[in-house]
N, CA, C and O atoms as a CHARMM CRD file, in Angstrom:
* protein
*
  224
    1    1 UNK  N     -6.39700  -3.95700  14.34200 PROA 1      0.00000
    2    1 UNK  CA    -6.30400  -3.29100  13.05000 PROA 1      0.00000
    3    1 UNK  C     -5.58100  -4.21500  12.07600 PROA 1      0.00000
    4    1 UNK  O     -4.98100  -5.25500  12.34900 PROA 1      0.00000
    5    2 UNK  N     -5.73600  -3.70100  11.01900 PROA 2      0.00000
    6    2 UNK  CA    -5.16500  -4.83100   9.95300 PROA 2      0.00000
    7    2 UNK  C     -5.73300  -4.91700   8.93300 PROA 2      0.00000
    8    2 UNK  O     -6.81800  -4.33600   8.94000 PROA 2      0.00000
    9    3 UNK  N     -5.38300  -5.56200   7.72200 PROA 3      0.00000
   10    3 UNK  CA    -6.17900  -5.44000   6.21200 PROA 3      0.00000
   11    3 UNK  C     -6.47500  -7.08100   5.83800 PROA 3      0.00000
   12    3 UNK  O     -5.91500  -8.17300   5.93700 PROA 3      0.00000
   13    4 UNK  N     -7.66800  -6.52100   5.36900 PROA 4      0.00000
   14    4 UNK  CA    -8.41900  -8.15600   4.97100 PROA 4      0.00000
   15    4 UNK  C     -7.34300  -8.93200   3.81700 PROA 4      0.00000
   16    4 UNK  O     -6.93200  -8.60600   2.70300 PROA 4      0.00000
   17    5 UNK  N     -7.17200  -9.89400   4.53800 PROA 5      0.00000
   18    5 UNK  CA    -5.93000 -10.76400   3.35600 PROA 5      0.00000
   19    5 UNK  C     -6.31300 -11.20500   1.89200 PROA 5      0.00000
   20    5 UNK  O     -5.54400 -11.44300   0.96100 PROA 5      0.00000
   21    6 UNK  N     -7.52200 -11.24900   1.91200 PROA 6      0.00000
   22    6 UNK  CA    -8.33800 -11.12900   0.23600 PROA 6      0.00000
   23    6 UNK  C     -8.30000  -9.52800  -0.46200 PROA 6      0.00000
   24    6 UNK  O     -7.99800  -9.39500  -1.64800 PROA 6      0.00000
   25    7 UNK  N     -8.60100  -8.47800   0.31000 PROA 7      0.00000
   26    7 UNK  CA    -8.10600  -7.58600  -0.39500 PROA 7      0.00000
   27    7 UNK  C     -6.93000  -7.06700  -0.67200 PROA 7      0.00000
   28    7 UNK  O     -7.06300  -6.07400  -1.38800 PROA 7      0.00000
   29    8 UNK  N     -5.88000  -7.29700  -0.42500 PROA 8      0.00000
   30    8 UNK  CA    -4.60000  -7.47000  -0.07000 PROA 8      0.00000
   31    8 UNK  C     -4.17700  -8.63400  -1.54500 PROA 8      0.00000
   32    8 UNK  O     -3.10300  -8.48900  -2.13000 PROA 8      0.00000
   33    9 UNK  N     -4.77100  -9.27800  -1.79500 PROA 9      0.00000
   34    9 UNK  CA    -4.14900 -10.03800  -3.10300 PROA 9      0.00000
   35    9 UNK  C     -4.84300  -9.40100  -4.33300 PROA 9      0.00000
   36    9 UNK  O     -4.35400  -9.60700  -5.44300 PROA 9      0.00000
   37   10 UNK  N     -5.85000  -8.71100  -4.21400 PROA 10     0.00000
   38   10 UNK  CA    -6.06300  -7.92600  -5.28100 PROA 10     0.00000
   39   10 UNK  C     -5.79200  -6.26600  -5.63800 PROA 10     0.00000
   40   10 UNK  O     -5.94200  -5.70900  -6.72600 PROA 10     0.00000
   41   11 UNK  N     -5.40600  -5.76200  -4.52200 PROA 11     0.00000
   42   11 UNK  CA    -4.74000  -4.96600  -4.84100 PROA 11     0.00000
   43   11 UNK  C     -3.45400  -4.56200  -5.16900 PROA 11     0.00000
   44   11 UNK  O     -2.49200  -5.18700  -4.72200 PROA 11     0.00000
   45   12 UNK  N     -3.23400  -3.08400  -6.27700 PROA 12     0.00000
   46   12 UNK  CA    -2.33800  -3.35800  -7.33100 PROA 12     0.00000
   47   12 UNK  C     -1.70900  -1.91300  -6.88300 PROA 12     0.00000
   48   12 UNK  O     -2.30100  -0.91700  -6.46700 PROA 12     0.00000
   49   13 UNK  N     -0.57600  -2.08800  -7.06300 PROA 13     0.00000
   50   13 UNK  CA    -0.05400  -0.22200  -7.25700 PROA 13     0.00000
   51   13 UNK  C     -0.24600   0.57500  -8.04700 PROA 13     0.00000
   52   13 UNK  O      0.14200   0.23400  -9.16400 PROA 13     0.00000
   53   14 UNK  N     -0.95500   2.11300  -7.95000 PROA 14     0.00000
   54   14 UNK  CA    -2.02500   2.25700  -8.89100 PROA 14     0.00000
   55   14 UNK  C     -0.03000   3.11800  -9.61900 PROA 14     0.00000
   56   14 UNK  O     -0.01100   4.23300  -9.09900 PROA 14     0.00000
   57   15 UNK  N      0.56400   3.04100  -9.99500 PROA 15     0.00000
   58   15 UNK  CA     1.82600   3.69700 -10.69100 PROA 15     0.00000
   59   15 UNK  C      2.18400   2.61000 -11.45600 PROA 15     0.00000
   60   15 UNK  O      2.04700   2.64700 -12.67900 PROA 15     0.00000
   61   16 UNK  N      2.75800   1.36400 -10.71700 PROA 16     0.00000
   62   16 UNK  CA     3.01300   0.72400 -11.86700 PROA 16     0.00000
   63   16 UNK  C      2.30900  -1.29600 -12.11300 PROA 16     0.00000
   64   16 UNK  O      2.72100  -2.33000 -12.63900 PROA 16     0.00000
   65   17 UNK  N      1.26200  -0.90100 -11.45100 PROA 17     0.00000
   66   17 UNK  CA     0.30200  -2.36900 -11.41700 PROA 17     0.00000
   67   17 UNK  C      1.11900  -3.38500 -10.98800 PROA 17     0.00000
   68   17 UNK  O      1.01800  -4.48900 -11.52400 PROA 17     0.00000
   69   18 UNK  N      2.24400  -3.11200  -9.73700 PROA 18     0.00000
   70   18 UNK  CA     2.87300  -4.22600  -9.53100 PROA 18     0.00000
   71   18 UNK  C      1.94900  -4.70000  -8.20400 PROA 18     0.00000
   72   18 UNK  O      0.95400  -4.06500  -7.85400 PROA 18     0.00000
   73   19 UNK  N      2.34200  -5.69500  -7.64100 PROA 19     0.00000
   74   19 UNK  CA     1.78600  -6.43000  -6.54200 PROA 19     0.00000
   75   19 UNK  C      2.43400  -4.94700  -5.52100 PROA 19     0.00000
   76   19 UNK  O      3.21900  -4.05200  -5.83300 PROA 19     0.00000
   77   20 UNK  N      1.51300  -5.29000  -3.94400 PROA 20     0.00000
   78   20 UNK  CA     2.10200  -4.39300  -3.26800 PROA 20     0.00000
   79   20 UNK  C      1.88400  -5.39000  -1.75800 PROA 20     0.00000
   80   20 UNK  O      1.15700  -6.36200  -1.95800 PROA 20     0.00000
   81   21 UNK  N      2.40700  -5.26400  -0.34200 PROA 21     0.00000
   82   21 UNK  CA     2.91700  -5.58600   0.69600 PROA 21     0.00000
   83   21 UNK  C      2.31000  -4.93000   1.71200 PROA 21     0.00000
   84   21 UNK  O      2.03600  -3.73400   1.62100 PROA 21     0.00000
   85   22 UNK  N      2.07000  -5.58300   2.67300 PROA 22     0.00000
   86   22 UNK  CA     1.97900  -5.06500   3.58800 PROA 22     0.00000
   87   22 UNK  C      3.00100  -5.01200   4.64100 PROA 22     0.00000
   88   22 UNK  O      3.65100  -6.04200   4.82000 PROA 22     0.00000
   89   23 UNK  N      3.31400  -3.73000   5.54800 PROA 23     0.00000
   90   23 UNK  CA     4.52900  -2.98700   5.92500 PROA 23     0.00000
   91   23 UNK  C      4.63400  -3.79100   7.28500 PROA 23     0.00000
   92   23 UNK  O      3.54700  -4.21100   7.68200 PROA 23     0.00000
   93   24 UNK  N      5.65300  -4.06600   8.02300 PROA 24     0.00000
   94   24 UNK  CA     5.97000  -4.69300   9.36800 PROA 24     0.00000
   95   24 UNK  C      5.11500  -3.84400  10.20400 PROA 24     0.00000
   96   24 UNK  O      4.55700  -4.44500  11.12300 PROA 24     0.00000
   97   25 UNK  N      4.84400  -2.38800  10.08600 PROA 25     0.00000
   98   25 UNK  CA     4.08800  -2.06800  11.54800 PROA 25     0.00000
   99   25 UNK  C      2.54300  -2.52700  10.69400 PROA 25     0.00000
  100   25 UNK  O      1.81300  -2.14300  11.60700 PROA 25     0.00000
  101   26 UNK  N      1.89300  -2.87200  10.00000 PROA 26     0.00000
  102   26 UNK  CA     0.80900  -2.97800   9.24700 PROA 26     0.00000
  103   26 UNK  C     -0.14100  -1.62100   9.39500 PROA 26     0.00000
  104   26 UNK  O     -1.33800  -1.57800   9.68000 PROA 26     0.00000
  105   27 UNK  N      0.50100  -0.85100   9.19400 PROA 27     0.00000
  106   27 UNK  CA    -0.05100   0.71600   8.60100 PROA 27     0.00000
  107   27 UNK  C      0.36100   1.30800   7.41900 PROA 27     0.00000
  108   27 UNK  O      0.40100   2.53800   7.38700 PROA 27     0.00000
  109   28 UNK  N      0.67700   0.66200   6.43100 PROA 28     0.00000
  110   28 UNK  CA     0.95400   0.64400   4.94900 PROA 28     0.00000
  111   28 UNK  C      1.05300  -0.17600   3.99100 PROA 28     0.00000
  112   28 UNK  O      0.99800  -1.36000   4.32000 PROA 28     0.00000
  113   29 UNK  N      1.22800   0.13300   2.53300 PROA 29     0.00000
  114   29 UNK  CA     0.96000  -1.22800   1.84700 PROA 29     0.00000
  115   29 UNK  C      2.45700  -0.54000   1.09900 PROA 29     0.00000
  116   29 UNK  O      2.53400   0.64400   0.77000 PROA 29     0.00000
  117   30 UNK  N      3.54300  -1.51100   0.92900 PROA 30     0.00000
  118   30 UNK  CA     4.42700  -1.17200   0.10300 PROA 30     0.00000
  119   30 UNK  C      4.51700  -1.71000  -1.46600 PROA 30     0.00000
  120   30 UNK  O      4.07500  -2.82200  -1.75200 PROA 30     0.00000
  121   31 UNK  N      5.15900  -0.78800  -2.52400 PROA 31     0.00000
  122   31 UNK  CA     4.98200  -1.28600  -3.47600 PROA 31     0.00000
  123   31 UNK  C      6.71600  -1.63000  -3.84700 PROA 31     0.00000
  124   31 UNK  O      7.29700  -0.65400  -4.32200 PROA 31     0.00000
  125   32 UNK  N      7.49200  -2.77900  -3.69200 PROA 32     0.00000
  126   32 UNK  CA     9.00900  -2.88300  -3.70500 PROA 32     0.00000
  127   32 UNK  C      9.39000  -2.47400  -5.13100 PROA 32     0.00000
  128   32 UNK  O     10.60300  -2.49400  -5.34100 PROA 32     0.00000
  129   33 UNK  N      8.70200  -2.14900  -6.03500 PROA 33     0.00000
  130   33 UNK  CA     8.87800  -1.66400  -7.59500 PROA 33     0.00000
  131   33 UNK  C      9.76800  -0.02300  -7.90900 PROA 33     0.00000
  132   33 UNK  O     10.85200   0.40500  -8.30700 PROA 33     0.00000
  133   34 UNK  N      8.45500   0.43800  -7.41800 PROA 34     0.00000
  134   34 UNK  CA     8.35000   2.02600  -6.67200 PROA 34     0.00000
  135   34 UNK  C      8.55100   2.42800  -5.92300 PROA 34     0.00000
  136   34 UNK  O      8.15500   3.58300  -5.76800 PROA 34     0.00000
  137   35 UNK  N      9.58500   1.55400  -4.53700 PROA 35     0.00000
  138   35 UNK  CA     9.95900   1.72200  -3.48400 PROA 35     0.00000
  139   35 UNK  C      8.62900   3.24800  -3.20100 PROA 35     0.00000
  140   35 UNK  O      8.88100   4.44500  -3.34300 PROA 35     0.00000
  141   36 UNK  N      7.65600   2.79700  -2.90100 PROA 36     0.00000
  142   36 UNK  CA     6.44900   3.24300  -2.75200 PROA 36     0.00000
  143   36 UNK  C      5.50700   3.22700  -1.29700 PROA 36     0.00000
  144   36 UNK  O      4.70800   2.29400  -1.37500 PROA 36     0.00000
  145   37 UNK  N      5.39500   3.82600  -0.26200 PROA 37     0.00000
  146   37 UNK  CA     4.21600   3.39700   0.88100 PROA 37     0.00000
  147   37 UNK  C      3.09400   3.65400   0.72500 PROA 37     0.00000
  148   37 UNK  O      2.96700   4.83500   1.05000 PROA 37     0.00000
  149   38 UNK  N      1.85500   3.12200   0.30800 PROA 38     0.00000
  150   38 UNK  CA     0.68100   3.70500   0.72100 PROA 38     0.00000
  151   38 UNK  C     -0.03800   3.98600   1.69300 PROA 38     0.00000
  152   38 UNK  O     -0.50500   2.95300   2.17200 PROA 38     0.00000
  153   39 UNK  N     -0.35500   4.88300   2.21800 PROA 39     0.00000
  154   39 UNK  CA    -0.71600   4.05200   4.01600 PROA 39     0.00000
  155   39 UNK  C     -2.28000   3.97600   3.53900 PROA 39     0.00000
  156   39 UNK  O     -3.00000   4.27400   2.58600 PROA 39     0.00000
  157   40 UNK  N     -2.34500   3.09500   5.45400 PROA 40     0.00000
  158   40 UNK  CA    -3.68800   2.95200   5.09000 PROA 40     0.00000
  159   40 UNK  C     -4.34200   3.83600   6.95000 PROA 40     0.00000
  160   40 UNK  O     -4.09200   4.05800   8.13400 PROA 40     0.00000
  161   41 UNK  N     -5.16000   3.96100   5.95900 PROA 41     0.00000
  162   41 UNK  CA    -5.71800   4.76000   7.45000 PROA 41     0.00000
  163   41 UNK  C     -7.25700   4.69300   7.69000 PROA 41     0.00000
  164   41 UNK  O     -8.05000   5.07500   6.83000 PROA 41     0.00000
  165   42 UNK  N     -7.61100   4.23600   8.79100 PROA 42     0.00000
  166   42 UNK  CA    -9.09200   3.76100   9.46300 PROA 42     0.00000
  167   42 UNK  C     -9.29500   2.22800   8.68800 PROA 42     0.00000
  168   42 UNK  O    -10.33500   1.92100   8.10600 PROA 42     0.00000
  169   43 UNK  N     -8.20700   1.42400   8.79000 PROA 43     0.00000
  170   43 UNK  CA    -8.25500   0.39000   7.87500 PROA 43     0.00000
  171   43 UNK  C     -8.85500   0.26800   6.42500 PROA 43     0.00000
  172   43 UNK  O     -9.47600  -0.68600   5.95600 PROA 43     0.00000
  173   44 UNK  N     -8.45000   1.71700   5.69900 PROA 44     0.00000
  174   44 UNK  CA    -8.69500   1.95100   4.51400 PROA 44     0.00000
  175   44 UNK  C     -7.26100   1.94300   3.80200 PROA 44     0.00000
  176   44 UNK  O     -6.32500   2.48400   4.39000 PROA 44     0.00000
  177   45 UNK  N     -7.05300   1.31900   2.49500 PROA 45     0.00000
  178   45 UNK  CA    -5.55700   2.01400   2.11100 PROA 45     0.00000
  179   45 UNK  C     -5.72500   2.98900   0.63400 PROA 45     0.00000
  180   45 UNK  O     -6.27400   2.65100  -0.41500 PROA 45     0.00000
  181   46 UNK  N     -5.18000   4.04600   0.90200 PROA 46     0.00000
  182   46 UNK  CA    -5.17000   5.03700   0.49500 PROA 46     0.00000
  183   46 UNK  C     -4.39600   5.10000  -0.75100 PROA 46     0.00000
  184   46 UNK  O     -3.55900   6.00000  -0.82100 PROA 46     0.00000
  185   47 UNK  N     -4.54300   4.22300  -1.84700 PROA 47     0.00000
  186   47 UNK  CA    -4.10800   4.22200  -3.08500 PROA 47     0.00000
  187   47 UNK  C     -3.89100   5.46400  -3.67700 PROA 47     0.00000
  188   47 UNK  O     -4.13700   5.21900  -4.85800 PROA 47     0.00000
  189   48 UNK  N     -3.70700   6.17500  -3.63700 PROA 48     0.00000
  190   48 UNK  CA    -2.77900   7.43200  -4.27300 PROA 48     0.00000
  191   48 UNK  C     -1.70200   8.06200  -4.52300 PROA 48     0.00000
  192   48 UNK  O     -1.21100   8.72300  -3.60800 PROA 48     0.00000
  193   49 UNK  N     -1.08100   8.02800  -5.75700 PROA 49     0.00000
  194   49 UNK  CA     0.01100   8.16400  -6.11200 PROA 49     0.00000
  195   49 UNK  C      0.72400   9.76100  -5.48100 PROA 49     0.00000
  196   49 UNK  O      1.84000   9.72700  -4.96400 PROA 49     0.00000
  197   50 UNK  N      0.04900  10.93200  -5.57900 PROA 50     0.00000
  198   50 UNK  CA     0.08200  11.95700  -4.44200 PROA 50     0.00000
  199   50 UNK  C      0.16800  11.68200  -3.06000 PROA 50     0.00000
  200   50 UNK  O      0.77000  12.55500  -2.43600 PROA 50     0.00000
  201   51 UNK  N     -0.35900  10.48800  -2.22300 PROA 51     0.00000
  202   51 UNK  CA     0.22400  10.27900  -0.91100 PROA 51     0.00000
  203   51 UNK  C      0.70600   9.58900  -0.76700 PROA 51     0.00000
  204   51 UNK  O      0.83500   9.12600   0.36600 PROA 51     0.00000
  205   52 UNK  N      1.10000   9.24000  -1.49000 PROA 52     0.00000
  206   52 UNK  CA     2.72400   7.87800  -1.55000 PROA 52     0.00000
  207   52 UNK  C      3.52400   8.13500  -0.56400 PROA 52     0.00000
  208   52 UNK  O      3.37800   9.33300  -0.32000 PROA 52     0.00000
  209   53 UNK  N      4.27000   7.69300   0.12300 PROA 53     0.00000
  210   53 UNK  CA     5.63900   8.08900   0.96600 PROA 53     0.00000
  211   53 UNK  C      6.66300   7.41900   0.33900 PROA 53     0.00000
  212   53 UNK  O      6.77900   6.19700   0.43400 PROA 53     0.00000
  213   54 UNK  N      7.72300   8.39100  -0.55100 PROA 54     0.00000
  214   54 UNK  CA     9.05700   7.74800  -0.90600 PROA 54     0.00000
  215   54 UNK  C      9.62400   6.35700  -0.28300 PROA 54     0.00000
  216   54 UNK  O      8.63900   5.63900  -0.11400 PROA 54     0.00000
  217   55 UNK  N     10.28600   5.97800  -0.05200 PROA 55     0.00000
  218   55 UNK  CA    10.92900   4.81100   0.36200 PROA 55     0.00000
  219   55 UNK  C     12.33700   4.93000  -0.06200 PROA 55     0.00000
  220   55 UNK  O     12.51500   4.93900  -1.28000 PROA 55     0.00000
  221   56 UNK  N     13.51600   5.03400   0.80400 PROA 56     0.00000
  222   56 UNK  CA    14.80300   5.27000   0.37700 PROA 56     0.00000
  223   56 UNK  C     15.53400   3.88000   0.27900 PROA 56     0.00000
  224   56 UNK  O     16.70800   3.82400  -0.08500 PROA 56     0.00000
């Protein structure tokens, strides 16, 4: 599992268009702006500001 490293440089945080990360277990994309998680699930990432996971 894992995210294609070309899509991964073009994708943006859809809140505040900053760059976003991919997470140490690589089941999310973080946005360090928005202390933001997106996950991604079936190696899809789930850009939505409604399924965000906080980040403390």
């Amino acid at each position: 599992m894992g995210i294609n490293k070309e899509l991964l440089e073009i994708l943006a945080c859809p809140k505040c268009k900053g760059d976003v990360q991919l997470n140490d277990k690589g089941d999310g994309l973080i946005c360090p702006k928005c202390k933001l998680l997106y996950p991604i699930r079936e190696e899809i990432p789930v850009m939505l500001i409604d399924e965000a996971i906080k980040l403390s």
